Amino acid sequence: MINKNSFNSKIWIPPVAVFFLGIIGVQGQEIKKDTLKEKEIDEVVVVAYGKAKRNSYTGSVSTISSDKINNRPVTNITKALEGQVPGLQAVSASGQPGSVASVRIRGIGSVSASSDPLYVVDGLPFDGNINTISPNDIESMSVLKDASASALYGSRGANGVIIITTKSGKKGESKINFNISQGFSSRAVKDYAQVNTDQYFELYWEAMRNGYVANNIAPQQAAQMATDGLVNALGINPYGASFAKPVGTDGKLLAGAKALWNDNWADVLQRVASRNQVDLDFSGGNEKSNYYFSLGYLDDKGIAIESGFKKYSTRLKLNSEVKKWLNVGANLSFTNSVQLAPASSDSSSENIINVGRIIPSFYPYYERNTDGSYKLDAGGNYIYDFGKYRPTSALQNQNLAATLPLDKNENREDNFSGKGFAEFTFLPELKFKTSFSVDLVNYNGHYYTNSLLGQGTEIGGSVTKTNSRTLSYTTSNILTYDKKFGQHHVNLLAGQEFYHYEYQTISGNRSQFSLPYYYEPDAAALFGGFTGNSDQLGLLSFLGKAEYDYQNKYFISGSVRSDASSRFSQDNRWGTFWSVGGSWKASSENFIKDLNIFNQLTLRASYGGQGNDKLKTYYAYQSLYRFYNNLGEAGTVASSLPTPNLKWETNLNLNIGLEFAILNNRIKGNVEYFKRESQDLLFEMPLAPSLGFTGFQANIGTMQNTGFEFSLFTTPVKTDDFQWNVDVNLSTLNNKITKLPQPSIISGTKLLTVGGSVYDFYLPTWVGVDPTNGKPLWKTITTDANGQTVEGTTSEYAKAAREIQGSALPKLMGGLTTSLNYKNFDLSALLTFRLGGKILDTDYTSIMSNGNLAGRAWSAEMVNRWTPENTNTDVPILSTTTNNWTSTSSRFLYSATYARLKNVSIGYTLPSNYFEKLGLKNFRVYVQGENLLTFYKHKGMDPEQSLDGTTYYRYPAMRTITFGLQATL
């Protein structure tokens, strides 16, 4: 322990129709009885600290098999989860190779504390980088969603648990598996459409003319001034010397004027990228031991130049029965990865994705002569154009195509994960297992700006290096007792765990390089700064579980776990969490059997509470300080207030479910209702800046998530040569704040209020454009002398009233999976979809200025701006005078409804007589696509955005086409 002081509804109709299609297919297809083999209904699933039979388990668990994971072209397994599990929301907020998807299970469990699930690998919590786990090494993934399933993990499982089981060797002949693939990636969604050069010059002329008129200059004179000053304002004339003033006083391009070049910056800053992956594994075993050893290589180039992710991985897994009473095992993995990640997820002027969007195509990326030909250096090479003549809003003095290859934006990581266990069998029914797990992550960030070209020349180049080390370990001691007494069965578990986490980081920067092509800090002369810090966390836990069933029909379970977290003061350190659950296997009752309908019918319910301590700081209950240099003397300033009364956030989870199977298990399904209530929400309460603190940590209220989950697995057709499976999952979500210490809390673009959701947008309401003058209008809400509310409009953004504009959270989400097997051919496809919710597209506003940002690219929507002839429009009048119309409002709030063809795979397995002579057991070739099609109304924006529904100049999702082969020796 540490004790420191508009996508329309047609998209989701097909999943509903699948159910009826499945019944028709099952009833109408003639099938030989000897070819119809029942699927194993009572499958074994991996759960907390062990395994369980699905149809007798009292908790809520969903399983993803290896065939749905292994061959997906994803660098991180979190990106393979979307649409696979009801109630699980996986959002890839960045397409940068190596990035992690944000995962939420059954809604948002906290406001300020973490809502991330716990990842458990082979029975023990995992703290390494999740992208180090190769999809090829995974046997299955289990998602534990309710208290009965995850309460044994206590506070660590408060937001659900994802259990990853890696492959093990099997008894019998040794096997060698080999998988190689080559892929190509491009943007999954085209960027926003923009006006062309001719349109831009005419529109900007209009903006200049209107700006002059707004300053009381006569229209005719204003038109002449716009014609005379247009080229100077934009800094360039792409029409050549023959058209010194390309736009006449009528606002039209002169006859014969034609742009001499059209340089789309996205073409030089983005590319069709390659993706190469090789996986090799060896496995085998005998009666007493088994082994699994794998090697992996991945090189995933990003679509943005100088971006990508390269990974080398290896895993060794051994299990052995040393004695009849002793089993031991070890699981060791190591991954070395390098991520090249130029800025691509913020509003920085160096964001490579944003740069390719906001520089218009009439600014060339190579220097041009007045006749449009390229300027060449002494060696006959093109010369990069840094745009010293460009206005500042068109990123003056910048050309990332030239500078990025000379810079460094590198993240290196070494991840080691080691697990070991020894299991003692005292009696056939009494076992003791002691385990140890350690995760070590060493990170090194290297960011270098060259001194030869670009903005770095002003300071002679700069370099920043950051190193961090994360070490965590978990010790676990579990005693289990499992015994049958006639028709009674008892399973008992008791255990103790200890978790320790420590993090250390240092960072420094220097500038002023005397020689080019040297990028280490030692080569720079001017010292910039040096920082470093460390954190520690401890968690001590005791746990127990009891399960009982009678006649394999009636099941009850209960669990309890006490955690002590060093995040809280000694008075509030301990939290006790629990669960109770029960299930009834109705299909085992005679009166159900007599109906001759159900192959399985199980009703289950559970309820329990779990804690959450995952604050953004490890020492919230203490007074914290910052240290400053005050004229050479050390200074100390308080940075946060002590909160000794801070306590555990608690999640209370109710789950009711019904699982069924009919028609010889050809149709299986599961329906669940959940209610998840979060109490004593951890939140940073804001304070007035004049008090010297921005806020303080507090337990502020309660919030609940409710919804239904529906899964359906069907086999409409199954014959000797052909099988067709169709699976669908749906889940609803309703998030509601039920208690706050004050009526409402404003948090950025969101408003927390009782009855609303945690991601309710709180924005000014856009009314439209004033048809009389083209000015933007927002809604106002005032109170008159009689105390009555009066609504009006204003063209002054500062006077606009903010209102709740809907939530970022979806109402319905799900996935539709289909697979077909005909002889040696196989085909599978996954469609994911989301209905409801809103997205605030702040990226779009960067190309929607009214004309006050000279040289900034313009959306094609600007063609529909207000003019005296076009008064019925949603785009205000163009003018060089600022009108704030792109300020945050409901104008840029769009529906988040979309559907995406997430994955399609087609494969062919060669007949055995082709490859047996070569010593092969299996040989398959395949082609697959990821993110093939996206159906969405607001073109240009990728609808798969961050959970809070706000865009932030993100790296777009990638469409990847992959060709590969698999062989087994």
Short mmCIF file of N, CA and C in Angstrom, two decimals, residues 294-362:
data_model
loop_
_atom_site.label_atom_id
_atom_site.label_comp_id
_atom_site.label_asym_id
_atom_site.label_seq_id
_atom_site.Cartn_x
_atom_site.Cartn_y
_atom_site.Cartn_z
N SER A 294 5.12 -18.16 -30.62
CA SER A 294 4.75 -17.40 -31.80
C SER A 294 5.75 -16.27 -32.04
N LEU A 295 5.83 -15.90 -33.32
CA LEU A 295 6.61 -14.75 -33.75
C LEU A 295 5.72 -13.92 -34.66
N GLY A 296 5.79 -12.61 -34.53
CA GLY A 296 4.95 -11.76 -35.35
C GLY A 296 5.69 -10.52 -35.83
N TYR A 297 5.33 -10.09 -37.03
CA TYR A 297 5.90 -8.87 -37.61
C TYR A 297 4.78 -8.10 -38.28
N LEU A 298 4.73 -6.81 -38.05
CA LEU A 298 3.72 -5.95 -38.66
C LEU A 298 4.37 -4.63 -39.05
N ASP A 299 4.10 -4.21 -40.28
CA ASP A 299 4.54 -2.90 -40.76
C ASP A 299 3.33 -2.25 -41.42
N ASP A 300 2.70 -1.35 -40.70
CA ASP A 300 1.46 -0.71 -41.16
C ASP A 300 1.75 0.76 -41.43
N LYS A 301 1.93 1.09 -42.69
CA LYS A 301 2.17 2.47 -43.05
C LYS A 301 0.85 3.25 -42.97
N GLY A 302 0.92 4.46 -42.49
CA GLY A 302 -0.27 5.29 -42.42
C GLY A 302 -0.53 6.00 -43.73
N ILE A 303 -1.74 6.49 -43.92
CA ILE A 303 -2.05 7.22 -45.15
C ILE A 303 -1.42 8.61 -45.15
N ALA A 304 -1.08 9.14 -43.99
CA ALA A 304 -0.35 10.41 -43.92
C ALA A 304 1.14 10.11 -44.03
N ILE A 305 1.84 10.92 -44.81
CA ILE A 305 3.27 10.67 -44.99
C ILE A 305 3.97 10.71 -43.63
N GLU A 306 5.01 9.91 -43.52
CA GLU A 306 5.83 9.84 -42.31
C GLU A 306 5.04 9.35 -41.10
N SER A 307 3.95 8.63 -41.33
CA SER A 307 3.21 8.02 -40.22
C SER A 307 3.18 6.52 -40.43
N GLY A 308 3.04 5.78 -39.36
CA GLY A 308 2.98 4.33 -39.47
C GLY A 308 3.24 3.67 -38.14
N PHE A 309 3.20 2.35 -38.18
CA PHE A 309 3.38 1.56 -36.95
C PHE A 309 4.08 0.27 -37.34
N LYS A 310 5.20 0.00 -36.69
CA LYS A 310 5.95 -1.23 -36.93
C LYS A 310 6.11 -1.97 -35.62
N LYS A 311 5.89 -3.28 -35.67
CA LYS A 311 5.89 -4.06 -34.43
C LYS A 311 6.54 -5.42 -34.66
N TYR A 312 7.37 -5.82 -33.69
CA TYR A 312 7.93 -7.16 -33.63
C TYR A 312 7.45 -7.78 -32.32
N SER A 313 6.90 -8.96 -32.38
CA SER A 313 6.33 -9.56 -31.17
C SER A 313 6.67 -11.04 -31.07
N THR A 314 6.70 -11.52 -29.86
CA THR A 314 6.92 -12.95 -29.62
C THR A 314 6.20 -13.35 -28.34
N ARG A 315 5.77 -14.58 -28.29
CA ARG A 315 5.07 -15.10 -27.11
C ARG A 315 5.46 -16.56 -26.90
N LEU A 316 5.68 -16.93 -25.65
CA LEU A 316 5.96 -18.32 -25.28
C LEU A 316 5.03 -18.70 -24.13
N LYS A 317 4.28 -19.77 -24.35
CA LYS A 317 3.32 -20.22 -23.35
C LYS A 317 3.55 -21.70 -23.08
N LEU A 318 3.79 -22.03 -21.82
CA LEU A 318 4.08 -23.41 -21.41
C LEU A 318 3.17 -23.83 -20.27
N ASN A 319 2.68 -25.05 -20.32
CA ASN A 319 1.91 -25.63 -19.23
C ASN A 319 2.37 -27.06 -19.03
N SER A 320 2.52 -27.44 -17.77
CA SER A 320 3.04 -28.78 -17.52
C SER A 320 2.48 -29.34 -16.21
N GLU A 321 2.16 -30.62 -16.25
CA GLU A 321 1.78 -31.35 -15.03
C GLU A 321 3.06 -31.96 -14.47
N VAL A 322 3.68 -31.25 -13.53
CA VAL A 322 4.95 -31.70 -12.95
C VAL A 322 4.73 -32.93 -12.09
N LYS A 323 3.70 -32.88 -11.28
CA LYS A 323 3.27 -34.01 -10.46
C LYS A 323 1.76 -34.15 -10.62
N LYS A 324 1.23 -35.26 -10.20
CA LYS A 324 -0.22 -35.42 -10.26
C LYS A 324 -0.93 -34.34 -9.45
N TRP A 325 -0.25 -33.81 -8.46
CA TRP A 325 -0.84 -32.81 -7.59
C TRP A 325 -0.36 -31.39 -7.88
N LEU A 326 0.47 -31.24 -8.94
CA LEU A 326 1.04 -29.92 -9.21
C LEU A 326 1.07 -29.63 -10.72
N ASN A 327 0.41 -28.55 -11.10
CA ASN A 327 0.49 -28.01 -12.47
C ASN A 327 1.16 -26.65 -12.42
N VAL A 328 2.06 -26.40 -13.35
CA VAL A 328 2.71 -25.11 -13.42
C VAL A 328 2.62 -24.59 -14.84
N GLY A 329 2.74 -23.29 -14.98
CA GLY A 329 2.68 -22.71 -16.30
C GLY A 329 3.33 -21.35 -16.33
N ALA A 330 3.72 -20.95 -17.53
CA ALA A 330 4.32 -19.64 -17.72
C ALA A 330 3.86 -19.09 -19.07
N ASN A 331 3.70 -17.78 -19.11
CA ASN A 331 3.27 -17.11 -20.34
C ASN A 331 4.07 -15.83 -20.44
N LEU A 332 4.99 -15.80 -21.39
CA LEU A 332 5.89 -14.67 -21.54
C LEU A 332 5.70 -14.05 -22.91
N SER A 333 5.62 -12.74 -22.96
CA SER A 333 5.51 -12.06 -24.24
C SER A 333 6.35 -10.80 -24.24
N PHE A 334 6.89 -10.49 -25.41
CA PHE A 334 7.69 -9.27 -25.56
C PHE A 334 7.34 -8.64 -26.90
N THR A 335 7.21 -7.33 -26.90
CA THR A 335 6.89 -6.59 -28.11
C THR A 335 7.74 -5.34 -28.18
N ASN A 336 8.31 -5.13 -29.35
CA ASN A 336 9.01 -3.88 -29.62
C ASN A 336 8.25 -3.18 -30.74
N SER A 337 7.87 -1.94 -30.50
CA SER A 337 7.08 -1.22 -31.50
C SER A 337 7.63 0.18 -31.70
N VAL A 338 7.44 0.67 -32.92
CA VAL A 338 7.82 2.03 -33.28
C VAL A 338 6.62 2.66 -33.99
N GLN A 339 6.12 3.74 -33.43
CA GLN A 339 5.02 4.46 -34.05
C GLN A 339 5.53 5.80 -34.55
N LEU A 340 5.35 6.05 -35.83
CA LEU A 340 5.66 7.35 -36.42
C LEU A 340 4.35 8.12 -36.43
N ALA A 341 4.31 9.21 -35.69
CA ALA A 341 3.03 9.89 -35.47
C ALA A 341 3.18 11.40 -35.53
N PRO A 342 3.26 11.96 -36.73
CA PRO A 342 3.22 13.42 -36.82
C PRO A 342 1.88 13.93 -36.30
N ALA A 343 1.85 15.16 -35.86
CA ALA A 343 0.63 15.73 -35.28
C ALA A 343 -0.56 15.48 -36.21
N SER A 344 -1.64 14.91 -35.66
CA SER A 344 -2.79 14.58 -36.51
C SER A 344 -4.08 14.49 -35.72
N SER A 345 -4.12 15.07 -34.54
CA SER A 345 -5.35 14.95 -33.75
C SER A 345 -5.59 16.20 -32.90
N ASP A 346 -5.22 17.36 -33.40
CA ASP A 346 -5.48 18.59 -32.66
C ASP A 346 -5.55 19.75 -33.65
N SER A 347 -5.70 20.94 -33.13
CA SER A 347 -5.85 22.12 -33.99
C SER A 347 -4.53 22.77 -34.35
N SER A 348 -3.42 22.10 -34.07
CA SER A 348 -2.11 22.65 -34.36
C SER A 348 -1.96 22.95 -35.85
N SER A 349 -1.20 23.99 -36.16
CA SER A 349 -0.93 24.35 -37.56
C SER A 349 -0.05 23.30 -38.23
N GLU A 350 0.50 22.37 -37.46
CA GLU A 350 1.33 21.31 -38.01
C GLU A 350 0.57 19.98 -38.11
N ASN A 351 -0.71 20.01 -37.87
CA ASN A 351 -1.52 18.80 -38.01
C ASN A 351 -1.58 18.42 -39.49
N ILE A 352 -0.98 17.29 -39.84
CA ILE A 352 -0.82 16.94 -41.24
C ILE A 352 -2.16 16.70 -41.93
N ILE A 353 -3.15 16.23 -41.20
CA ILE A 353 -4.46 16.01 -41.80
C ILE A 353 -5.15 17.35 -42.05
N ASN A 354 -5.04 18.26 -41.11
CA ASN A 354 -5.69 19.56 -41.25
C ASN A 354 -4.99 20.43 -42.30
N VAL A 355 -3.68 20.33 -42.36
CA VAL A 355 -2.93 21.12 -43.35
C VAL A 355 -3.37 20.76 -44.75
N GLY A 356 -3.54 19.47 -45.01
CA GLY A 356 -3.97 19.04 -46.34
C GLY A 356 -5.37 19.50 -46.68
N ARG A 357 -6.10 19.95 -45.69
CA ARG A 357 -7.48 20.38 -45.89
C ARG A 357 -7.60 21.89 -46.06
N ILE A 358 -6.80 22.67 -45.33
CA ILE A 358 -7.07 24.11 -45.26
C ILE A 358 -6.23 24.96 -46.20
N ILE A 359 -5.26 24.36 -46.91
CA ILE A 359 -4.51 25.12 -47.91
C ILE A 359 -5.16 24.87 -49.27
N PRO A 360 -5.66 25.90 -49.93
CA PRO A 360 -6.33 25.71 -51.23
C PRO A 360 -5.35 25.23 -52.30
N SER A 361 -5.90 24.67 -53.35
CA SER A 361 -5.07 24.05 -54.38
C SER A 361 -4.38 25.06 -55.29
N PHE A 362 -4.73 26.37 -55.20
CA PHE A 362 -4.02 27.34 -56.04
C PHE A 362 -2.71 27.78 -55.41
#
